Coordinates of C-alpha atoms in Angstrom, one line a residue:
Chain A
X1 CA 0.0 0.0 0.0
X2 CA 1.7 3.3 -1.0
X3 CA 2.4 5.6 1.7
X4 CA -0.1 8.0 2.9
X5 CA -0.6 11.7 3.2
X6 CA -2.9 14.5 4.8
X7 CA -4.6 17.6 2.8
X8 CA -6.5 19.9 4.3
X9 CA -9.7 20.4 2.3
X10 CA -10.6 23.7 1.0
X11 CA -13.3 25.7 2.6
X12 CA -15.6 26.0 -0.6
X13 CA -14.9 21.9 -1.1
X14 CA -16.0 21.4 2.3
X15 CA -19.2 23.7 1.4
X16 CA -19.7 21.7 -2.2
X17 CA -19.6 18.0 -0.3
X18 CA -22.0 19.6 2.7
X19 CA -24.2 19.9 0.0
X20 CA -23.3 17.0 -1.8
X21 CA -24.7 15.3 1.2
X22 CA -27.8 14.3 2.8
X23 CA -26.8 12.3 6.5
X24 CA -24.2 13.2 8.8
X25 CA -23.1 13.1 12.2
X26 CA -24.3 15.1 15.0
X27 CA -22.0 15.9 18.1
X28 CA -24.0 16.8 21.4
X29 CA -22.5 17.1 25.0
X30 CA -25.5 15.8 26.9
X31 CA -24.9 15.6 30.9
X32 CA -21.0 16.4 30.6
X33 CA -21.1 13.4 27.7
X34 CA -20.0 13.8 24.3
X35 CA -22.7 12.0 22.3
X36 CA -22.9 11.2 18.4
X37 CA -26.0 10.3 16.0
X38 CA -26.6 10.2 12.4
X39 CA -29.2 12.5 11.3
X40 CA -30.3 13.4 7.6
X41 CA -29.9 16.9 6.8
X42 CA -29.4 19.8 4.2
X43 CA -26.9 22.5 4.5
X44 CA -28.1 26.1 2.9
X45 CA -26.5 29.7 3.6
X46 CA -23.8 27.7 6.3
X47 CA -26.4 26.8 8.5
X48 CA -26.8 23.0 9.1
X49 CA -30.6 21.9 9.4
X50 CA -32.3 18.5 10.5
X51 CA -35.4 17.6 12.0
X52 CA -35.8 15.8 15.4
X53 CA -38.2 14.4 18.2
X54 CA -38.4 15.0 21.7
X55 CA -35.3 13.2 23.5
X56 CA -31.4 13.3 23.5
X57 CA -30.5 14.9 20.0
X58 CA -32.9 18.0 20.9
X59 CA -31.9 18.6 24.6
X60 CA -28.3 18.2 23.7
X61 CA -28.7 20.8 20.5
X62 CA -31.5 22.8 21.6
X63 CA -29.2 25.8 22.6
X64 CA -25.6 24.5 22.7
X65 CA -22.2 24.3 21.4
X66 CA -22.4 21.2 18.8
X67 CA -20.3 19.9 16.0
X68 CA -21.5 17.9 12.7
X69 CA -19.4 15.2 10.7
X70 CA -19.6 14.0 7.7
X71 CA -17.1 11.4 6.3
X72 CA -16.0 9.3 2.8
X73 CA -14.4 6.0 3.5
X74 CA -13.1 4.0 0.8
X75 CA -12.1 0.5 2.5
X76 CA -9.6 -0.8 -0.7
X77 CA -7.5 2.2 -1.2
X78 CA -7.4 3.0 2.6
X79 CA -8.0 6.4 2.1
X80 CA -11.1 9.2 3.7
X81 CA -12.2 12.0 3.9
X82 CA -14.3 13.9 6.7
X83 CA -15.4 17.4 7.3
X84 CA -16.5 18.8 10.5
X85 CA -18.6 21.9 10.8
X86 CA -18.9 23.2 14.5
X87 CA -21.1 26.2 15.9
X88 CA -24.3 26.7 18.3
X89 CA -27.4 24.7 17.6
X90 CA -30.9 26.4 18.2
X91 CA -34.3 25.3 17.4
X92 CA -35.7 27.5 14.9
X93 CA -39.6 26.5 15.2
X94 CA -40.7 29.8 16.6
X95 CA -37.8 31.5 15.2
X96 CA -39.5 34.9 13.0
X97 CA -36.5 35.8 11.0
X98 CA -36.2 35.3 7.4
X99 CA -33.3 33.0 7.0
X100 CA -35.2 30.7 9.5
X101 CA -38.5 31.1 7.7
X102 CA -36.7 30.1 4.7
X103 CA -34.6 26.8 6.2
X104 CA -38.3 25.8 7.2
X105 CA -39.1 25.6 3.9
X106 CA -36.0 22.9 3.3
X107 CA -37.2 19.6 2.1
X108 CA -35.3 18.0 4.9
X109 CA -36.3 14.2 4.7
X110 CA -35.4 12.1 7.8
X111 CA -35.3 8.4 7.0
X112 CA -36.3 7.4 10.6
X113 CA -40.1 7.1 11.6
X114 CA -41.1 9.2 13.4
X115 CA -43.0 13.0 13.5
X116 CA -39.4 14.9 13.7
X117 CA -41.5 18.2 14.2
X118 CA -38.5 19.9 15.7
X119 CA -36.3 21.4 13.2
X120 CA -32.7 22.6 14.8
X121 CA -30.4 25.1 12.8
X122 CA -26.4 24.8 13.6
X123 CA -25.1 27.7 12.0
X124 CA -21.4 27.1 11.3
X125 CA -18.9 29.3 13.2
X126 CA -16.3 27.3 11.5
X127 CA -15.9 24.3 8.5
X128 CA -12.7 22.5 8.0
X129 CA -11.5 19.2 6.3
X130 CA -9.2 16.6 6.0
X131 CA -8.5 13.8 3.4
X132 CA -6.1 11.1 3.9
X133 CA -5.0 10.4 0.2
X134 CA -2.3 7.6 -1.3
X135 CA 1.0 8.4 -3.7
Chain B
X1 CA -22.9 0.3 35.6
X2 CA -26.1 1.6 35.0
X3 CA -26.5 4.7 32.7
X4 CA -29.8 6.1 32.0
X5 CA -30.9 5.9 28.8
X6 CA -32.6 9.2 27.7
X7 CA -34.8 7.3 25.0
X8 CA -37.2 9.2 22.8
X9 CA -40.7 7.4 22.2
X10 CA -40.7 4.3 21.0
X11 CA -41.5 4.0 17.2
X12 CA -42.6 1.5 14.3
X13 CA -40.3 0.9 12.2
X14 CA -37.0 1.7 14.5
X15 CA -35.3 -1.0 16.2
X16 CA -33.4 -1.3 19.6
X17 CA -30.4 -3.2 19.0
X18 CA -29.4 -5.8 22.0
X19 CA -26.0 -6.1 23.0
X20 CA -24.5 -9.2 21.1
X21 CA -25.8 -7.6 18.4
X22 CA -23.8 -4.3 18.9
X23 CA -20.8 -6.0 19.8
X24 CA -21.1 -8.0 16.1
X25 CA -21.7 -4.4 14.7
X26 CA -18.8 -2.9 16.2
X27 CA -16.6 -5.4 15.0
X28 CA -17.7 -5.1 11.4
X29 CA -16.1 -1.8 10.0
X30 CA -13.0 -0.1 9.4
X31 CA -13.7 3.1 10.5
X32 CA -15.5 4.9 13.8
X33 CA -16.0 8.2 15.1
X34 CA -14.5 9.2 18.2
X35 CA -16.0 12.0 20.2
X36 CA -14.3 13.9 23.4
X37 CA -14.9 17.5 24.7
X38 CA -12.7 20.0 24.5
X39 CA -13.1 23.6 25.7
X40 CA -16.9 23.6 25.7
X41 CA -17.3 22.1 22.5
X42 CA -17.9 18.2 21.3
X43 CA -15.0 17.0 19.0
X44 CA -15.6 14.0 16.3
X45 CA -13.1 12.6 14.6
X46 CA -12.8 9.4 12.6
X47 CA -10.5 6.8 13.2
X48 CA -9.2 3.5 12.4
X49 CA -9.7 1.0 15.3
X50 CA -10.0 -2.6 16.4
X51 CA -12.5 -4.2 19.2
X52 CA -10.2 -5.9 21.3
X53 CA -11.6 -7.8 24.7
X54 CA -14.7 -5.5 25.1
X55 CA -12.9 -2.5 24.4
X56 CA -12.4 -0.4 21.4
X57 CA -8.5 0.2 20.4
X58 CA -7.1 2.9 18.3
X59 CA -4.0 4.6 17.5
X60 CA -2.9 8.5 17.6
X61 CA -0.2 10.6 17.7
X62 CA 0.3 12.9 20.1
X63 CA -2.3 16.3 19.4
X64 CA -5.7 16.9 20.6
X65 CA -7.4 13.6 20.5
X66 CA -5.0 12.1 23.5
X67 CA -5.1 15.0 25.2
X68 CA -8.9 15.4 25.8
X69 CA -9.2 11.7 26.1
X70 CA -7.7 11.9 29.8
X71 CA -10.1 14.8 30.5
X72 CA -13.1 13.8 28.9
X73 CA -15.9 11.2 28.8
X74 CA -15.9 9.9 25.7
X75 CA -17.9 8.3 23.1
X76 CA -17.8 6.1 20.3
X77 CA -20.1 5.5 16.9
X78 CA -20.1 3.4 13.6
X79 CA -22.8 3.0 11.3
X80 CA -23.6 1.7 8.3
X81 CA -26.2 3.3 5.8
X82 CA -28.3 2.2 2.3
X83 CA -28.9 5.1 0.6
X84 CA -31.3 3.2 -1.9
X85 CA -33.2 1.9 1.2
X86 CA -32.8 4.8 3.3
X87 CA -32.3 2.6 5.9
X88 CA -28.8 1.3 8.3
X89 CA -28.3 1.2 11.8
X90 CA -25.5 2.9 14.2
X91 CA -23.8 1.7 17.3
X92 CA -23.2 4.0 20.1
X93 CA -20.5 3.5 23.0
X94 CA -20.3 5.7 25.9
X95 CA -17.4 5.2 28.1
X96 CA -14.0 6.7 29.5
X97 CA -10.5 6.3 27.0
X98 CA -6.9 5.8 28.6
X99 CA -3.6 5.8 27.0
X100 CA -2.3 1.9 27.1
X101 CA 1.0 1.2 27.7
X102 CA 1.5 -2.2 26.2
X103 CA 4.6 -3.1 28.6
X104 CA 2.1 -2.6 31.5
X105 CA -0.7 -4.5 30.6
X106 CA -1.9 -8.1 31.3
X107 CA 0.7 -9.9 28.9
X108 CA -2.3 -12.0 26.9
X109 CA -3.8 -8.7 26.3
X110 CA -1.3 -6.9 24.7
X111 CA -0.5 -9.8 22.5
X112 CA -4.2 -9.8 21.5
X113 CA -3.9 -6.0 20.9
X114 CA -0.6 -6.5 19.1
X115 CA -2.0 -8.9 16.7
X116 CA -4.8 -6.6 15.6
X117 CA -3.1 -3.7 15.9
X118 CA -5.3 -1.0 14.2
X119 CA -3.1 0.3 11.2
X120 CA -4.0 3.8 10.3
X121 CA -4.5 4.8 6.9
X122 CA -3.4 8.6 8.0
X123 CA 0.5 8.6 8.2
X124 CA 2.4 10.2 11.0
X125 CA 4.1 8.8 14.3
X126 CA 0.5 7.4 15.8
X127 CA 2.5 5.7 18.8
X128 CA 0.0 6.4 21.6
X129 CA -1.9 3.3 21.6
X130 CA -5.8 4.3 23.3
X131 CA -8.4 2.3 24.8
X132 CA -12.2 3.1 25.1
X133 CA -13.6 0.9 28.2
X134 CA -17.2 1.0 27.5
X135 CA -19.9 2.2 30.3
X136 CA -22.7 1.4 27.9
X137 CA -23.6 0.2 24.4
X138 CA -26.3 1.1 22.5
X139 CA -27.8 1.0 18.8
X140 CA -30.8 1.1 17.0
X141 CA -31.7 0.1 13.5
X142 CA -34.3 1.8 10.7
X143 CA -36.3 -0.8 9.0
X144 CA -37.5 -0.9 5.7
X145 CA -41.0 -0.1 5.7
X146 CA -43.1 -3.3 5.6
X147 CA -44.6 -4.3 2.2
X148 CA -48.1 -4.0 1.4
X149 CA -50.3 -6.9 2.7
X150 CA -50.8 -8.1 -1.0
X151 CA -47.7 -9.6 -1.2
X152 CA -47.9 -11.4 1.9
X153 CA -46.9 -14.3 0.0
X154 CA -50.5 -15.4 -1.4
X155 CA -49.5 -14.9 -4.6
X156 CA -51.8 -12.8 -7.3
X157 CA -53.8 -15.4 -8.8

């Protein structure tokens, strides 16, 4: 296996593959407890939005410090890629301002039964990415 | 032992996975996400590991993942997901991570740990050797929605 290296991944790459992608990872602290779930999500205007019930993901992200991950893994060439967008979390169900109005609108499609009435906005404070690649 | 488990309510279609099962799961990928607080924020980061003995083994060098680790609880995840199904399951561990120093450890352990030694696919020095000792383990599956009664296997005709 040739030897491997690290990039950093460009800010506007880590934006395109956000896009790219619909399901991610979500990092709460819940009780002094890092915590981590895959949600389905879209990202619009740097903000990270999913939908959620009642439980763990919302009291851990309702108005918090959170991080999101998304990753590529490709097992036979060894190599990956993740970005990781971190920021504060709020739900934005009664929220009146436009941009929230707007990420209401976002056909965000959860795959897991369930209502998912709560929709949660992490606005991005910062995006970086890595990718291990191969010579 | 006992860690209370903040579930949401119980729906169709979303499975609790047991134990055994989540163990098999763990076992079954190359790649997990590691999670640790630093400052006030949560940190993920994936990483290459091996289940060794109930516990989950990775390497890293020496930046910011080993030095939360002794200051944090710490969790762990792996998933796998079916985009055409819209359906996987994930695996979540919650427990505390300590730096192993293989000279110091119970000699069949370290042996077992040296065998499957967890080589990364990032490069650098990743000497530090870390073990997650899980508190709890937890996962949940999303099923495929079940098909509609006319194919319950009485055929059309």
């Amino acid at each position: 296996m040739a030897s491997s290296f690290i990039e950093d991944i460009s800010p506007e790459e880590c934006r395109r593959l956000l896009k790219e992608h619909s399901l991610g990872r979500l990092g709460v602290v819940v009780g002094g407890r890092p915590l981590i779930f895959p949600v389905n999500y879209l990202f619009d205007s740097d903000v990270v939005v999913f939908r959620t019930d009642p439980g763990t993901k919302l009291a851990g992200s309702a108005f918090g410090s959170t991080v999101f991950e998304i990753d590529g893994v490709d097992e036979i060439h060894q190599t990956g890629w993740s970005v990781i967008v971190s920021g504060v979390s709020t739900e934005i169900n009664e929220a009146i301002d436009t941009l929230s109005d707007r990420l209401r609108e976002l056909d965000v499609h959860p795959w897991a039964p369930g209502e998912k009435a709560h929709w949660v906005a992490l606005r991005a404070e910062t995006i970086t990415g890595r990718t291990v690649k191969r010579k | 032992m006992a860690i209370t488990k903040d579930k949401g309510p119980s729906v169709e279609g979303l499975e609790e996975i047991d134990e055994s099962e989540c163990w098999r799961l763990l076992a079954s990928q190359p790649v997990g996400r590691f999670a640790f607080i630093l400052g006030h924020y949560p940190v993920v980061l994936p990483v290459n590991y091996v289940v060794v003995a109930k516990g989950i083994v990775f390497r890293t060098g020496s930046g910011v993942k080993l030095d939360a680790l002794h200051r944090s609880n710490v969790s762990f995840e792996v998933d796998e997901i079916n985009r055409v199904n819209e359906t996987g399951w994930s695996v979540l561990v919650r427990g505390s991570a300590r730096e192993m120093s293989l000279e110091h450890i119970d000699p069949e352990l370290a042996k077992a740990i040296e065998a499957a030694s967890p080589q990364p696919w990032a490069p650098g020095q990743r000497v530090h050797v870390v073990r997650l000792v899980p508190d709890s383990i937890s996962g949940r599956r999303i099923h495929l929605p079940e098909p509609p009664s006319v194919l319950d296997g009485k055929g059309f005709l």
